[in-house]
């Protein structure tokens, strides 16, 4: 019986090892095609297809204004800029990028990553290196991201003509307007400058209000009649100099309280008569 049970356990262990080996082999046998989807950019104007028409001519010279994304496992990964430090990598339906017109698709090769592993890799490790506020039209745009991802997945770089115009821009940056290649950075700087200016104006207004308040108080004091000011000053001195009967009684104690009280009342009467005169 023990021999039979021991044999069954060995058989189960062998079966488990075989299953693990089969699963590992299956995980390494994924082979999925990777495509680079290329688009003509659309403008937010009365003629959104203007760039598309220009690209129809520039395409034959190896130039053009393009957007690109990487399609794999029925998902398209792309990169866009923003003023936020979070990732600018996003996922769209293949060949349906926003604000762009699909032009063509280029086969880049195959990847052996499983669907879940690939998605986790792109939206985790890769996306962490492409923050939205790191976007730059000439040095770090959507085509740079697509080229980097294609090389990671297939070992092949994207066609040079897709991003050649950006490279030319880096060679002629000295003649381009300041901040042209970093629109989101320029917008953030402008917002920060506006915030600083608003804070400075608020502080200046607070100081001006304080000065006006001091001036008003000084002006009211200067405008008060001289007699009124002297009366207030005299009343203040009398109030400080004349003790009350209760105060005198408290100071005199039980033995001499009557004498002190009479003197205090007499001092009060004399002071009142002097003030009346």
mmCIF file of C-alpha atoms in Angstrom:
data_model
loop_
_atom_site.group_PDB
_atom_site.id
_atom_site.type_symbol
_atom_site.label_atom_id
_atom_site.label_comp_id
_atom_site.label_asym_id
_atom_site.label_seq_id
_atom_site.Cartn_x
_atom_site.Cartn_y
_atom_site.Cartn_z
ATOM 1 C CA UNK A 1 0.000 0.000 0.000
ATOM 2 C CA UNK A 2 2.812 2.392 0.914
ATOM 3 C CA UNK A 3 4.525 1.637 -2.343
ATOM 4 C CA UNK A 4 1.374 2.351 -4.277
ATOM 5 C CA UNK A 5 0.768 5.636 -2.392
ATOM 6 C CA UNK A 6 4.383 6.628 -2.895
ATOM 7 C CA UNK A 7 4.117 5.953 -6.599
ATOM 8 C CA UNK A 8 0.963 8.028 -6.881
ATOM 9 C CA UNK A 9 2.625 10.970 -5.110
ATOM 10 C CA UNK A 10 5.600 10.779 -7.434
ATOM 11 C CA UNK A 11 3.258 10.686 -10.409
ATOM 12 C CA UNK A 12 1.385 13.766 -9.154
ATOM 13 C CA UNK A 13 4.639 15.653 -8.599
ATOM 14 C CA UNK A 14 5.820 14.775 -12.106
ATOM 15 C CA UNK A 15 2.500 15.923 -13.510
ATOM 16 C CA UNK A 16 2.752 19.238 -11.685
ATOM 17 C CA UNK A 17 6.283 19.817 -12.949
ATOM 18 C CA UNK A 18 5.169 18.981 -16.480
ATOM 19 C CA UNK A 19 2.294 21.451 -16.213
ATOM 20 C CA UNK A 20 4.608 24.200 -14.966
ATOM 21 C CA UNK A 21 6.988 23.530 -17.851
ATOM 22 C CA UNK A 22 4.156 23.648 -20.368
ATOM 23 C CA UNK A 23 2.876 26.942 -18.945
ATOM 24 C CA UNK A 24 6.337 28.471 -19.029
ATOM 25 C CA UNK A 25 6.823 27.317 -22.617
ATOM 26 C CA UNK A 26 3.446 28.724 -23.628
ATOM 27 C CA UNK A 27 4.288 32.058 -21.992
ATOM 28 C CA UNK A 28 7.432 32.308 -24.106
ATOM 29 C CA UNK A 29 5.684 31.295 -27.335
ATOM 30 C CA UNK A 30 3.649 34.491 -27.721
ATOM 31 C CA UNK A 31 4.335 36.083 -31.081
ATOM 32 C CA UNK A 32 2.355 39.162 -31.966
ATOM 33 C CA UNK A 33 2.843 41.608 -34.821
ATOM 34 C CA UNK A 34 3.742 45.215 -33.984
ATOM 35 C CA UNK A 35 2.682 48.085 -36.276
ATOM 36 C CA UNK A 36 3.487 51.777 -36.447
ATOM 37 C CA UNK A 37 0.367 53.776 -37.304
ATOM 38 C CA UNK A 38 1.122 57.141 -38.912
ATOM 39 C CA UNK A 39 -1.308 60.074 -39.049
ATOM 40 C CA UNK A 40 -1.569 63.540 -40.535
ATOM 41 C CA UNK A 41 -2.098 66.107 -37.818
ATOM 42 C CA UNK A 42 -5.343 68.079 -37.834
ATOM 43 C CA UNK A 43 -5.540 71.759 -36.883
ATOM 44 C CA UNK A 44 -8.174 73.434 -34.721
ATOM 45 C CA UNK A 45 -9.212 75.875 -37.446
ATOM 46 C CA UNK A 46 -11.728 76.359 -40.233
ATOM 47 C CA UNK A 47 -9.620 74.032 -42.403
ATOM 48 C CA UNK A 48 -8.522 71.062 -40.228
ATOM 49 C CA UNK A 49 -7.273 69.120 -43.279
ATOM 50 C CA UNK A 50 -4.721 71.766 -44.287
ATOM 51 C CA UNK A 51 -1.752 69.835 -42.853
ATOM 52 C CA UNK A 52 -2.957 66.651 -44.525
ATOM 53 C CA UNK A 53 -2.843 68.360 -47.923
ATOM 54 C CA UNK A 54 0.612 69.747 -47.244
ATOM 55 C CA UNK A 55 1.824 66.307 -46.141
ATOM 56 C CA UNK A 56 0.643 64.873 -49.465
ATOM 57 C CA UNK A 57 3.351 66.952 -51.136
ATOM 58 C CA UNK A 58 5.977 66.871 -48.372
ATOM 59 C CA UNK A 59 5.758 63.074 -48.126
ATOM 60 C CA UNK A 60 7.721 62.698 -51.373
ATOM 61 C CA UNK A 61 10.507 64.902 -50.037
ATOM 62 C CA UNK A 62 10.841 62.876 -46.843
ATOM 63 C CA UNK A 63 9.199 65.515 -44.652
ATOM 64 C CA UNK A 64 5.823 66.188 -43.058
ATOM 65 C CA UNK A 65 3.950 66.926 -39.848
ATOM 66 C CA UNK A 66 2.972 63.514 -38.483
ATOM 67 C CA UNK A 67 1.644 61.814 -35.385
ATOM 68 C CA UNK A 68 2.400 58.158 -34.736
ATOM 69 C CA UNK A 69 1.378 55.406 -32.342
ATOM 70 C CA UNK A 70 2.309 51.748 -31.796
ATOM 71 C CA UNK A 71 -0.349 49.097 -32.395
ATOM 72 C CA UNK A 72 -0.084 45.689 -30.737
ATOM 73 C CA UNK A 73 -2.724 43.266 -29.388
ATOM 74 C CA UNK A 74 -5.567 45.441 -30.698
ATOM 75 C CA UNK A 75 -4.388 48.456 -28.701
ATOM 76 C CA UNK A 76 -2.557 51.555 -29.824
ATOM 77 C CA UNK A 77 -0.099 53.267 -27.474
ATOM 78 C CA UNK A 78 0.789 56.919 -27.992
ATOM 79 C CA UNK A 79 2.250 59.904 -26.175
ATOM 80 C CA UNK A 80 0.884 63.428 -25.749
ATOM 81 C CA UNK A 81 1.909 66.503 -23.819
ATOM 82 C CA UNK A 82 0.259 68.280 -20.903
ATOM 83 C CA UNK A 83 1.151 70.659 -18.079
ATOM 84 C CA UNK A 84 0.895 67.821 -15.518
ATOM 85 C CA UNK A 85 3.753 65.697 -14.160
ATOM 86 C CA UNK A 86 1.739 62.488 -14.615
ATOM 87 C CA UNK A 87 2.416 60.254 -17.610
ATOM 88 C CA UNK A 88 1.462 61.419 -21.082
ATOM 89 C CA UNK A 89 1.176 57.857 -22.448
ATOM 90 C CA UNK A 90 -2.365 56.812 -23.364
ATOM 91 C CA UNK A 91 -4.225 54.018 -25.167
ATOM 92 C CA UNK A 92 -6.688 54.426 -28.057
ATOM 93 C CA UNK A 93 -8.466 52.234 -30.538
ATOM 94 C CA UNK A 94 -6.058 51.292 -33.360
ATOM 95 C CA UNK A 95 -5.958 53.718 -36.302
ATOM 96 C CA UNK A 96 -8.299 56.108 -34.469
ATOM 97 C CA UNK A 97 -6.036 58.680 -32.769
ATOM 98 C CA UNK A 98 -7.680 61.956 -31.675
ATOM 99 C CA UNK A 99 -7.136 65.150 -33.708
ATOM 100 C CA UNK A 100 -5.412 63.208 -36.485
ATOM 101 C CA UNK A 101 -6.204 61.598 -39.838
ATOM 102 C CA UNK A 102 -4.866 58.090 -40.436
ATOM 103 C CA UNK A 103 -2.371 57.952 -43.303
ATOM 104 C CA UNK A 104 -0.629 54.571 -43.339
ATOM 105 C CA UNK A 105 0.583 51.597 -41.348
ATOM 106 C CA UNK A 106 4.133 50.241 -41.219
ATOM 107 C CA UNK A 107 4.918 46.682 -40.063
ATOM 108 C CA UNK A 108 7.727 46.796 -37.484
ATOM 109 C CA UNK A 109 8.171 43.135 -36.472
ATOM 110 C CA UNK A 110 7.032 40.837 -33.686
ATOM 111 C CA UNK A 111 7.017 40.819 -29.902
ATOM 112 C CA UNK A 112 7.096 37.715 -27.717
ATOM 113 C CA UNK A 113 5.552 39.383 -24.657
ATOM 114 C CA UNK A 114 2.143 38.131 -23.515
ATOM 115 C CA UNK A 115 -0.755 40.638 -23.737
ATOM 116 C CA UNK A 116 -0.987 41.370 -20.016
ATOM 117 C CA UNK A 117 2.774 41.535 -19.565
ATOM 118 C CA UNK A 118 3.143 43.886 -22.527
ATOM 119 C CA UNK A 119 0.421 46.244 -21.325
ATOM 120 C CA UNK A 120 1.890 46.321 -17.829
ATOM 121 C CA UNK A 121 5.341 46.986 -19.270
ATOM 122 C CA UNK A 122 4.214 49.884 -21.496
ATOM 123 C CA UNK A 123 1.881 51.569 -19.012
ATOM 124 C CA UNK A 124 4.273 50.977 -16.125
ATOM 125 C CA UNK A 125 7.987 51.118 -16.887
ATOM 126 C CA UNK A 126 7.802 52.909 -20.234
ATOM 127 C CA UNK A 127 5.051 55.375 -19.265
ATOM 128 C CA UNK A 128 6.962 56.405 -16.137
ATOM 129 C CA UNK A 129 9.688 57.812 -18.366
ATOM 130 C CA UNK A 130 7.314 59.920 -20.483
ATOM 131 C CA UNK A 131 5.670 62.499 -18.212
ATOM 132 C CA UNK A 132 3.147 64.830 -19.814
ATOM 133 C CA UNK A 133 5.100 67.968 -18.915
ATOM 134 C CA UNK A 134 8.283 66.527 -20.476
ATOM 135 C CA UNK A 135 6.741 66.830 -23.950
ATOM 136 C CA UNK A 136 8.842 68.799 -26.435
ATOM 137 C CA UNK A 137 7.911 69.366 -30.069
ATOM 138 C CA UNK A 138 11.480 68.975 -31.288
ATOM 139 C CA UNK A 139 13.178 66.608 -28.834
ATOM 140 C CA UNK A 140 10.473 64.523 -27.117
ATOM 141 C CA UNK A 141 7.260 64.290 -29.094
ATOM 142 C CA UNK A 142 4.841 61.468 -29.955
ATOM 143 C CA UNK A 143 7.134 60.160 -32.688
ATOM 144 C CA UNK A 144 10.079 59.894 -30.294
ATOM 145 C CA UNK A 145 7.930 57.762 -27.996
ATOM 146 C CA UNK A 146 6.706 55.527 -30.838
ATOM 147 C CA UNK A 147 10.261 55.052 -32.104
ATOM 148 C CA UNK A 148 11.514 54.125 -28.607
ATOM 149 C CA UNK A 149 8.669 51.655 -28.023
ATOM 150 C CA UNK A 150 9.180 49.982 -31.410
ATOM 151 C CA UNK A 151 12.843 49.458 -30.606
ATOM 152 C CA UNK A 152 11.976 47.992 -27.187
ATOM 153 C CA UNK A 153 9.450 45.554 -28.619
ATOM 154 C CA UNK A 154 10.997 44.577 -31.953
ATOM 155 C CA UNK A 155 14.531 45.966 -32.044
ATOM 156 C CA UNK A 156 13.673 48.086 -35.109
ATOM 157 C CA UNK A 157 13.529 51.877 -35.262
ATOM 158 C CA UNK A 158 10.683 53.828 -36.840
ATOM 159 C CA UNK A 159 11.216 55.233 -40.355
ATOM 160 C CA UNK A 160 13.355 58.363 -40.231
ATOM 161 C CA UNK A 161 11.020 60.455 -42.386
ATOM 162 C CA UNK A 162 8.259 60.276 -39.740
ATOM 163 C CA UNK A 163 10.165 62.611 -37.410
ATOM 164 C CA UNK A 164 12.669 64.264 -39.753
ATOM 165 C CA UNK A 165 10.994 67.678 -39.558
ATOM 166 C CA UNK A 166 11.520 67.737 -35.773
ATOM 167 C CA UNK A 167 15.202 66.960 -36.293
ATOM 168 C CA UNK A 168 15.483 69.838 -38.768
ATOM 169 C CA UNK A 169 13.845 72.056 -36.161
ATOM 170 C CA UNK A 170 16.604 71.266 -33.654
ATOM 171 C CA UNK A 171 19.185 72.355 -36.241
ATOM 172 C CA UNK A 172 17.421 75.681 -36.802
ATOM 173 C CA UNK A 173 16.198 76.361 -33.254
ATOM 174 C CA UNK A 174 18.053 79.675 -33.153
ATOM 175 C CA UNK A 175 15.600 81.162 -35.674
ATOM 176 C CA UNK A 176 12.481 79.778 -33.971
ATOM 177 C CA UNK A 177 10.452 81.793 -31.408
ATOM 178 C CA UNK A 178 11.374 81.304 -27.766
ATOM 179 C CA UNK A 179 9.257 78.566 -26.189
ATOM 180 C CA UNK A 180 8.073 77.263 -29.577
ATOM 181 C CA UNK A 181 9.213 73.714 -28.815
ATOM 182 C CA UNK A 182 7.879 73.687 -25.223
ATOM 183 C CA UNK A 183 4.279 74.943 -25.344
ATOM 184 C CA UNK A 184 3.230 73.402 -22.036
ATOM 185 C CA UNK A 185 6.304 74.714 -20.224
ATOM 186 C CA UNK A 186 5.662 78.202 -21.589
ATOM 187 C CA UNK A 187 2.058 78.020 -20.427
ATOM 188 C CA UNK A 188 3.143 76.922 -16.940
ATOM 189 C CA UNK A 189 5.678 79.777 -16.736
ATOM 190 C CA UNK A 190 3.010 82.268 -17.802
ATOM 191 C CA UNK A 191 0.611 80.953 -15.161
ATOM 192 C CA UNK A 192 3.309 81.195 -12.478
ATOM 193 C CA UNK A 193 4.146 84.760 -13.516
ATOM 194 C CA UNK A 194 0.474 85.727 -13.406
ATOM 195 C CA UNK A 195 0.111 84.185 -9.941
ATOM 196 C CA UNK A 196 3.167 86.064 -8.652
ATOM 197 C CA UNK A 197 1.930 89.331 -10.106
ATOM 198 C CA UNK A 198 -1.506 88.830 -8.526
ATOM 199 C CA UNK A 199 0.069 88.141 -5.128
ATOM 200 C CA UNK A 200 2.260 91.240 -5.418
ATOM 201 C CA UNK A 201 -0.738 93.409 -6.310
ATOM 202 C CA UNK A 202 -2.697 92.020 -3.343
ATOM 203 C CA UNK A 203 0.164 92.765 -0.930
ATOM 204 C CA UNK A 204 0.483 96.281 -2.342
ATOM 205 C CA UNK A 205 -3.248 96.888 -1.876
ATOM 206 C CA UNK A 206 -3.071 95.694 1.738
ATOM 207 C CA UNK A 207 -0.205 98.105 2.471
ATOM 208 C CA UNK A 208 -2.107 100.952 0.825
ATOM 209 C CA UNK A 209 -5.228 100.201 2.896
ATOM 210 C CA UNK A 210 -3.165 100.208 6.093
ATOM 211 C CA UNK A 211 -1.624 103.566 5.184
ATOM 212 C CA UNK A 212 -5.055 105.047 4.427
ATOM 213 C CA UNK A 213 -6.352 103.801 7.789
ATOM 214 C CA UNK A 214 -3.441 105.442 9.656
ATOM 215 C CA UNK A 215 -3.930 108.691 7.740
ATOM 216 C CA UNK A 216 -7.659 108.725 8.551
ATOM 217 C CA UNK A 217 -7.020 108.186 12.255
ATOM 218 C CA UNK A 218 -4.411 110.968 12.318
ATOM 219 C CA UNK A 219 -6.708 113.291 10.400
ATOM 220 C CA UNK A 220 -9.592 112.717 12.839
ATOM 221 C CA UNK A 221 -7.346 113.487 15.806
ATOM 222 C CA UNK A 222 -6.069 116.686 14.199
ATOM 223 C CA UNK A 223 -9.584 117.869 13.327
ATOM 224 C CA UNK A 224 -10.961 117.456 16.911
ATOM 225 C CA UNK A 225 -11.500 120.814 18.789
ATOM 226 C CA UNK A 226 -8.666 121.915 21.066
ATOM 227 C CA UNK A 227 -11.037 122.319 24.053
ATOM 228 C CA UNK A 228 -12.336 118.796 23.635
ATOM 229 C CA UNK A 229 -8.818 117.428 23.558
ATOM 230 C CA UNK A 230 -7.827 119.358 26.695
ATOM 231 C CA UNK A 231 -10.999 118.278 28.520
ATOM 232 C CA UNK A 232 -10.335 114.653 27.727
ATOM 233 C CA UNK A 233 -6.759 115.054 28.930
ATOM 234 C CA UNK A 234 -7.892 116.715 32.226
ATOM 235 C CA UNK A 235 -10.574 114.072 32.824
ATOM 236 C CA UNK A 236 -8.016 111.367 32.378
ATOM 237 C CA UNK A 237 -5.705 112.998 34.955
ATOM 238 C CA UNK A 238 -8.566 113.434 37.465
ATOM 239 C CA UNK A 239 -9.655 109.832 37.075
ATOM 240 C CA UNK A 240 -6.114 108.670 37.741
ATOM 241 C CA UNK A 241 -5.573 111.052 40.737
ATOM 242 C CA UNK A 242 -8.897 110.744 42.635
ATOM 243 C CA UNK A 243 -9.396 107.468 44.517
ATOM 244 C CA UNK A 244 -12.879 106.209 45.139
ATOM 245 C CA UNK A 245 -14.357 105.690 48.604
ATOM 246 C CA UNK A 246 -14.274 101.936 48.165
ATOM 247 C CA UNK A 247 -10.611 102.011 47.184
ATOM 248 C CA UNK A 248 -9.707 104.191 50.159
ATOM 249 C CA UNK A 249 -11.658 101.973 52.547
ATOM 250 C CA UNK A 250 -9.903 98.927 51.218
ATOM 251 C CA UNK A 251 -6.535 100.617 51.669
ATOM 252 C CA UNK A 252 -7.289 101.831 55.212
ATOM 253 C CA UNK A 253 -8.274 98.484 56.718
ATOM 254 C CA UNK A 254 -10.398 98.030 59.922
ATOM 255 C CA UNK A 255 -8.490 100.440 62.276
ATOM 256 C CA UNK A 256 -8.212 103.656 60.216
ATOM 257 C CA UNK A 257 -10.880 103.125 57.612
ATOM 258 C CA UNK A 258 -13.220 105.944 58.818
ATOM 259 C CA UNK A 259 -10.540 108.661 58.744
ATOM 260 C CA UNK A 260 -9.301 107.684 55.288
ATOM 261 C CA UNK A 261 -12.846 107.523 53.994
ATOM 262 C CA UNK A 262 -13.651 111.080 55.164
ATOM 263 C CA UNK A 263 -10.472 112.465 53.632
ATOM 264 C CA UNK A 264 -11.250 110.727 50.336
ATOM 265 C CA UNK A 265 -14.784 112.091 50.187
ATOM 266 C CA UNK A 266 -13.498 115.606 50.942
ATOM 267 C CA UNK A 267 -10.870 115.285 48.188
ATOM 268 C CA UNK A 268 -13.559 114.217 45.737
ATOM 269 C CA UNK A 269 -15.754 117.253 46.650
ATOM 270 C CA UNK A 270 -12.827 119.661 46.311
ATOM 271 C CA UNK A 271 -11.926 118.198 42.938
ATOM 272 C CA UNK A 272 -15.501 118.517 41.681
ATOM 273 C CA UNK A 273 -15.731 122.158 42.776
ATOM 274 C CA UNK A 274 -12.382 122.959 41.131
ATOM 275 C CA UNK A 275 -13.505 121.290 37.911
ATOM 276 C CA UNK A 276 -16.812 123.290 37.974
ATOM 277 C CA UNK A 277 -14.941 126.581 38.395
#
